[in-house]
PDB file of C-alpha atoms in Angstrom:
ATOM      1  CA  ASP A   8      48.709 120.996 -25.708  1.00 48.00           C
ATOM      2  CA  THR A   9      50.357 118.446 -27.904  1.00 48.00           C
ATOM      3  CA  MET A  10      53.722 118.617 -29.603  1.00 50.00           C
ATOM      4  CA  PHE A  11      54.222 116.834 -32.908  1.00 50.00           C
ATOM      5  CA  ARG A  12      57.657 116.021 -34.339  1.00 54.00           C
ATOM      6  CA  ILE A  13      57.505 115.777 -38.112  1.00 55.00           C
ATOM      7  CA  THR A  14      60.190 114.855 -40.587  1.00 59.00           C
ATOM      8  CA  MET A  15      59.329 116.520 -43.867  1.00 58.00           C
ATOM      9  CA  ALA A  16      60.103 115.083 -47.302  1.00 61.00           C
ATOM     10  CA  ASP A  17      59.815 116.577 -50.759  1.00 62.00           C
ATOM     11  CA  GLY A  18      56.391 116.212 -52.241  1.00 61.00           C
ATOM     12  CA  ASN A  19      53.955 117.813 -54.616  1.00 63.00           C
ATOM     13  CA  GLY A  20      50.410 118.971 -54.423  1.00 61.00           C
ATOM     14  CA  LEU A  21      48.658 120.568 -51.488  1.00 59.00           C
ATOM     15  CA  GLU A  22      47.381 119.008 -48.283  1.00 60.00           C
ATOM     16  CA  THR A  23      44.626 120.936 -46.518  1.00 57.00           C
ATOM     17  CA  ILE A  24      43.684 120.101 -42.947  1.00 56.00           C
ATOM     18  CA  ASP A  25      40.864 121.975 -41.211  1.00 55.00           C
ATOM     19  CA  GLU A  26      41.930 122.343 -37.579  1.00 53.00           C
ATOM     20  CA  SER A  27      39.053 124.606 -36.565  1.00 50.00           C
ATOM     21  CA  ARG A  28      36.865 123.586 -33.671  1.00 45.00           C
ATOM     22  CA  GLU A  29      33.855 123.872 -35.945  1.00 47.00           C
ATOM     23  CA  ALA A  30      35.145 121.170 -38.333  1.00 43.00           C
ATOM     24  CA  LYS A  31      32.458 118.577 -38.748  1.00 44.00           C
ATOM     25  CA  GLU A  32      33.162 114.873 -38.778  1.00 46.00           C
ATOM     26  CA  GLY A  33      34.551 113.844 -42.140  1.00 44.00           C
ATOM     27  CA  GLU A  34      35.630 117.355 -43.095  1.00 43.00           C
ATOM     28  CA  GLY A  35      39.256 118.394 -43.016  1.00 40.00           C
ATOM     29  CA  GLU A  36      40.481 115.059 -44.321  1.00 39.00           C
ATOM     30  CA  GLN A  37      43.564 115.065 -46.513  1.00 38.00           C
ATOM     31  CA  GLN A  38      42.839 116.311 -50.003  1.00 38.00           C
ATOM     32  CA  GLU A  39      45.305 115.450 -52.739  1.00 42.00           C
ATOM     33  CA  CYS A  40      45.862 117.949 -55.484  1.00 39.00           C
ATOM     34  CA  VAL A  41      48.262 117.900 -58.416  1.00 39.00           C
ATOM     35  CA  ASN A  42      49.917 121.161 -59.560  1.00 39.00           C
ATOM     36  CA  CYS A  43      48.028 123.193 -56.971  1.00 40.00           C
ATOM     37  CA  GLU A  44      49.244 126.569 -55.833  1.00 44.00           C
ATOM     38  CA  GLU A  45      49.246 127.419 -52.155  1.00 42.00           C
ATOM     39  CA  GLU A  46      46.433 129.726 -51.193  1.00 40.00           C
ATOM     40  CA  GLU A  47      47.370 133.302 -50.390  1.00 42.00           C
ATOM     41  CA  THR A  48      46.682 134.582 -46.912  1.00 40.00           C
ATOM     42  CA  PRO A  49      43.968 137.225 -47.189  1.00 41.00           C
ATOM     43  CA  ALA A  50      44.417 140.658 -45.647  1.00 45.00           C
ATOM     44  CA  ILE A  51      42.619 141.065 -42.363  1.00 42.00           C
ATOM     45  CA  SER A  52      39.425 143.076 -42.804  1.00 44.00           C
ATOM     46  CA  SER A  53      38.055 145.425 -40.152  1.00 43.00           C
ATOM     47  CA  SER A  54      34.996 143.195 -39.734  1.00 43.00           C
ATOM     48  CA  MET A  55      37.309 140.296 -38.839  1.00 42.00           C
ATOM     49  CA  LEU A  56      39.000 142.377 -36.150  1.00 42.00           C
ATOM     50  CA  GLN A  57      35.867 143.294 -34.242  1.00 44.00           C
ATOM     51  CA  ASN A  58      35.814 140.165 -32.100  1.00 39.00           C
ATOM     52  CA  ASN A  59      38.517 137.678 -33.027  1.00 44.00           C
ATOM     53  CA  PRO A  60      41.662 138.216 -35.062  1.00 50.00           C
ATOM     54  CA  PRO A  61      42.143 135.340 -37.524  1.00 63.00           C
ATOM     55  CA  LEU A  62      44.909 133.595 -35.603  1.00 71.00           C
ATOM     56  CA  ARG A  63      45.902 130.145 -36.674  1.00 78.00           C
ATOM     57  CA  HIS A  64      45.917 127.558 -33.912  1.00 83.00           C
ATOM     58  CA  THR A  65      49.351 126.095 -34.681  1.00 91.00           C
ATOM     59  CA  ILE A  66      52.816 127.177 -35.756  1.00 94.00           C
ATOM     60  CA  ARG A  67      55.444 125.090 -37.545  1.00 94.00           C
ATOM     61  CA  VAL A  68      58.836 125.652 -35.946  1.00 94.00           C
ATOM     62  CA  GLY A  69      62.056 124.895 -37.777  1.00 93.00           C
ATOM     63  CA  ARG A  70      64.531 123.196 -35.416  1.00 92.00           C
ATOM     64  CA  ASN A  71      68.166 122.159 -35.798  1.00 89.00           C
ATOM     65  CA  CYS A  72      68.805 125.426 -37.638  1.00 87.00           C
ATOM     66  CA  THR A  73      71.792 127.272 -39.056  1.00 89.00           C
ATOM     67  CA  GLY A  74      70.557 130.831 -39.428  1.00 88.00           C
ATOM     68  CA  THR A  75      67.128 130.477 -40.984  1.00 88.00           C
ATOM     69  CA  LEU A  76      67.898 127.143 -42.682  1.00 92.00           C
ATOM     70  CA  CYS A  77      66.368 124.382 -40.548  1.00 89.00           C
ATOM     71  CA  PHE A  78      66.481 120.606 -40.892  1.00 91.00           C
ATOM     72  CA  GLN A  79      63.594 119.504 -38.658  1.00 91.00           C
ATOM     73  CA  THR A  80      60.045 120.777 -38.137  1.00 92.00           C
ATOM     74  CA  GLU A  81      57.955 120.654 -34.970  1.00 92.00           C
ATOM     75  CA  VAL A  82      54.358 121.835 -34.697  1.00 94.00           C
ATOM     76  CA  TYR A  83      53.100 123.624 -31.558  1.00 94.00           C
ATOM     77  CA  THR A  84      49.846 125.204 -30.533  1.00 93.00           C
ATOM     78  CA  LEU A  85      50.269 128.980 -30.594  1.00 93.00           C
ATOM     79  CA  ASP A  86      49.901 129.482 -26.841  1.00 94.00           C
ATOM     80  CA  ASN A  87      52.220 126.571 -26.019  1.00 95.00           C
ATOM     81  CA  TYR A  88      54.804 128.047 -28.406  1.00 96.00           C
ATOM     82  CA  CYS A  89      54.494 131.474 -26.727  1.00 96.00           C
ATOM     83  CA  ALA A  90      54.771 129.916 -23.264  1.00 96.00           C
ATOM     84  CA  LEU A  91      58.052 128.213 -24.274  1.00 96.00           C
ATOM     85  CA  VAL A  92      59.518 131.307 -25.991  1.00 95.00           C
ATOM     86  CA  LEU A  93      58.642 133.855 -23.294  1.00 94.00           C
ATOM     87  CA  PRO A  94      60.971 132.569 -20.527  1.00 92.00           C
ATOM     88  CA  ALA A  95      63.720 132.022 -23.103  1.00 90.00           C
ATOM     89  CA  GLU A  96      63.523 135.610 -24.372  1.00 87.00           C
ATOM     90  CA  TRP A  97      62.315 137.644 -21.351  1.00 86.00           C
ATOM     91  CA  PHE A  98      63.243 137.617 -17.653  1.00 84.00           C
ATOM     92  CA  ASN A  99      60.637 135.584 -15.778  1.00 85.00           C
ATOM     93  CA  CYS A 100      61.477 137.304 -12.480  1.00 85.00           C
ATOM     94  CA  TRP A 101      60.031 140.578 -13.807  1.00 84.00           C
ATOM     95  CA  GLY A 102      56.609 139.079 -13.202  1.00 85.00           C
ATOM     96  CA  SER A 103      57.307 139.011  -9.463  1.00 86.00           C
ATOM     97  CA  LEU A 104      57.988 142.755  -9.305  1.00 87.00           C
ATOM     98  CA  SER A 105      55.276 145.349  -8.806  1.00 87.00           C
ATOM     99  CA  GLY A 106      53.699 145.847 -12.237  1.00 85.00           C
ATOM    100  CA  GLY A 107      56.152 143.364 -13.749  1.00 85.00           C
ATOM    101  CA  MET A 108      53.454 141.134 -15.214  1.00 91.00           C
ATOM    102  CA  ASN A 109      52.711 144.035 -17.561  1.00 91.00           C
ATOM    103  CA  SER A 110      56.174 143.553 -19.078  1.00 89.00           C
ATOM    104  CA  LEU A 111      55.718 139.804 -19.446  1.00 92.00           C
ATOM    105  CA  SER A 112      52.256 140.329 -20.920  1.00 93.00           C
ATOM    106  CA  ALA A 113      53.668 142.809 -23.431  1.00 92.00           C
ATOM    107  CA  GLY A 114      56.332 140.213 -24.225  1.00 93.00           C
ATOM    108  CA  ALA A 115      53.709 137.544 -24.804  1.00 94.00           C
ATOM    109  CA  VAL A 116      51.868 139.816 -27.269  1.00 93.00           C
ATOM    110  CA  ALA A 117      55.120 140.699 -29.061  1.00 93.00           C
ATOM    111  CA  ILE A 118      56.116 137.031 -29.301  1.00 94.00           C
ATOM    112  CA  ARG A 119      52.656 135.979 -30.544  1.00 94.00           C
ATOM    113  CA  SER A 120      52.562 138.798 -33.107  1.00 93.00           C
ATOM    114  CA  TYR A 121      56.033 138.014 -34.453  1.00 93.00           C
ATOM    115  CA  ALA A 122      55.143 134.307 -34.609  1.00 94.00           C
ATOM    116  CA  MET A 123      51.829 134.925 -36.377  1.00 93.00           C
ATOM    117  CA  TRP A 124      53.490 137.257 -38.874  1.00 93.00           C
ATOM    118  CA  HIS A 125      55.764 134.341 -39.760  1.00 93.00           C
ATOM    119  CA  VAL A 126      52.799 131.933 -40.000  1.00 93.00           C
ATOM    120  CA  TYR A 127      51.340 134.229 -42.678  1.00 91.00           C
ATOM    121  CA  ASN A 128      54.823 134.885 -44.181  1.00 92.00           C
ATOM    122  CA  PRO A 129      56.663 131.571 -43.629  1.00 93.00           C
ATOM    123  CA  LEU A 130      60.428 131.297 -43.956  1.00 93.00           C
ATOM    124  CA  ASN A 131      60.131 128.005 -45.822  1.00 91.00           C
ATOM    125  CA  THR A 132      57.476 125.717 -47.272  1.00 92.00           C
ATOM    126  CA  THR A 133      58.039 123.241 -44.427  1.00 92.00           C
ATOM    127  CA  TYR A 134      58.237 125.624 -41.437  1.00 92.00           C
ATOM    128  CA  ASP A 135      57.008 129.079 -40.489  1.00 94.00           C
ATOM    129  CA  ILE A 136      59.712 130.301 -38.134  1.00 94.00           C
ATOM    130  CA  CYS A 137      63.171 129.221 -36.995  1.00 92.00           C
ATOM    131  CA  ASP A 138      64.280 128.395 -33.467  1.00 91.00           C
ATOM    132  CA  ASN A 139      67.316 130.565 -32.818  1.00 87.00           C
ATOM    133  CA  THR A 140      68.373 134.188 -32.537  1.00 83.00           C
ATOM    134  CA  SER A 141      67.597 134.699 -36.238  1.00 88.00           C
ATOM    135  CA  CYS A 142      63.907 134.430 -35.255  1.00 90.00           C
ATOM    136  CA  GLN A 143      62.803 133.606 -31.702  1.00 90.00           C
ATOM    137  CA  PHE A 144      64.500 131.172 -29.364  1.00 90.00           C
ATOM    138  CA  LEU A 145      62.197 128.327 -28.355  1.00 92.00           C
ATOM    139  CA  GLY A 146      63.062 127.185 -24.841  1.00 91.00           C
ATOM    140  CA  ASN A 147      62.244 123.852 -23.260  1.00 91.00           C
ATOM    141  CA  VAL A 148      60.594 125.010 -20.022  1.00 93.00           C
ATOM    142  CA  THR A 149      57.595 127.084 -19.084  1.00 94.00           C
ATOM    143  CA  THR A 150      57.140 129.228 -15.989  1.00 94.00           C
ATOM    144  CA  THR A 151      54.121 130.182 -13.906  1.00 94.00           C
ATOM    145  CA  ASN A 152      54.574 133.903 -14.645  1.00 94.00           C
ATOM    146  CA  GLY A 153      55.079 133.197 -18.342  1.00 94.00           C
ATOM    147  CA  ASN A 154      52.080 130.882 -18.539  1.00 95.00           C
ATOM    148  CA  ASN A 155      49.929 133.506 -16.814  1.00 95.00           C
ATOM    149  CA  ALA A 156      51.126 136.250 -19.198  1.00 95.00           C
ATOM    150  CA  VAL A 157      50.365 134.066 -22.221  1.00 95.00           C
ATOM    151  CA  ALA A 158      46.944 133.091 -20.844  1.00 95.00           C
ATOM    152  CA  ILE A 159      45.788 136.630 -20.070  1.00 93.00           C
ATOM    153  CA  THR A 160      46.862 137.878 -23.517  1.00 93.00           C
ATOM    154  CA  SER A 161      45.698 134.830 -25.493  1.00 90.00           C
ATOM    155  CA  GLY A 162      44.406 135.938 -28.887  1.00 87.00           C
ATOM    156  CA  PHE A 163      45.982 139.400 -28.684  1.00 89.00           C
ATOM    157  CA  VAL A 164      48.349 140.534 -31.454  1.00 89.00           C
ATOM    158  CA  LEU A 165      49.823 143.832 -32.622  1.00 88.00           C
ATOM    159  CA  LEU A 166      48.443 145.201 -35.851  1.00 85.00           C
ATOM    160  CA  ASN A 167      49.950 147.358 -38.567  1.00 83.00           C
ATOM    161  CA  GLY A 168      46.854 148.679 -40.263  1.00 79.00           C
ATOM    162  CA  ASN A 169      44.765 145.563 -40.928  1.00 79.00           C
ATOM    163  CA  ASN A 170      47.712 143.160 -40.874  1.00 83.00           C
ATOM    164  CA  ILE A 171      49.483 141.392 -38.063  1.00 87.00           C
ATOM    165  CA  ALA A 172      52.654 143.350 -37.278  1.00 86.00           C
ATOM    166  CA  ARG A 173      56.124 141.810 -37.499  1.00 89.00           C
ATOM    167  CA  SER A 174      56.835 142.911 -33.936  1.00 86.00           C
ATOM    168  CA  GLU A 175      60.608 143.015 -33.574  1.00 80.00           C
ATOM    169  CA  TYR A 176      61.923 143.187 -30.028  1.00 76.00           C
ATOM    170  CA  SER A 177      65.281 142.727 -28.430  1.00 68.00           C
ATOM    171  CA  ALA A 178      65.810 140.833 -25.206  1.00 56.00           C
ATOM    172  CA  GLU A 179      69.429 141.989 -24.866  1.00 60.00           C
ATOM    173  CA  ASN A 180      71.927 144.152 -26.714  1.00 59.00           C
ATOM    174  CA  ASN A 181      75.667 143.785 -26.218  1.00 58.00           C
ATOM    175  CA  ASP A 182      75.267 142.851 -22.541  1.00 59.00           C
ATOM    176  CA  SER A 183      74.026 146.399 -21.783  1.00 53.00           C
TER     177      SER A 183
END
């Protein structure tokens, strides 16, 4: 995985980059467009769900945030993002208990689903999701249990009908 740090500036037009593995050489280069509207994310059809949900490969994370207003953007691969969020939001030690990896795996799916919902419904034009308790806290370490949970659930998301669910969860409530 690679992490990119990007400082965004005001601009106009639309830049489209094809990050799919099938992109042929020369395709996916920057296209400049004046007065273009951003494309709408299509609803997920049942035929799309049969084998692979249409998950984007990357997520733009707003950093240095106050609430949902962020001043820096970093781009992560989806699984790297999930692997950094999971130990920051869930107890890693649960994976060492009998059946505990089920909890971490459920957490990985919830984190991925919440993240993907924000990719399709971004908070801002420059980032999809914020990095704090207003969204999901992005940690700076990964763990073996967390990495395993993310790996075994890679590509899995929760659905609400034919759409990716905005899977709210709570890691802790009032120290209870």
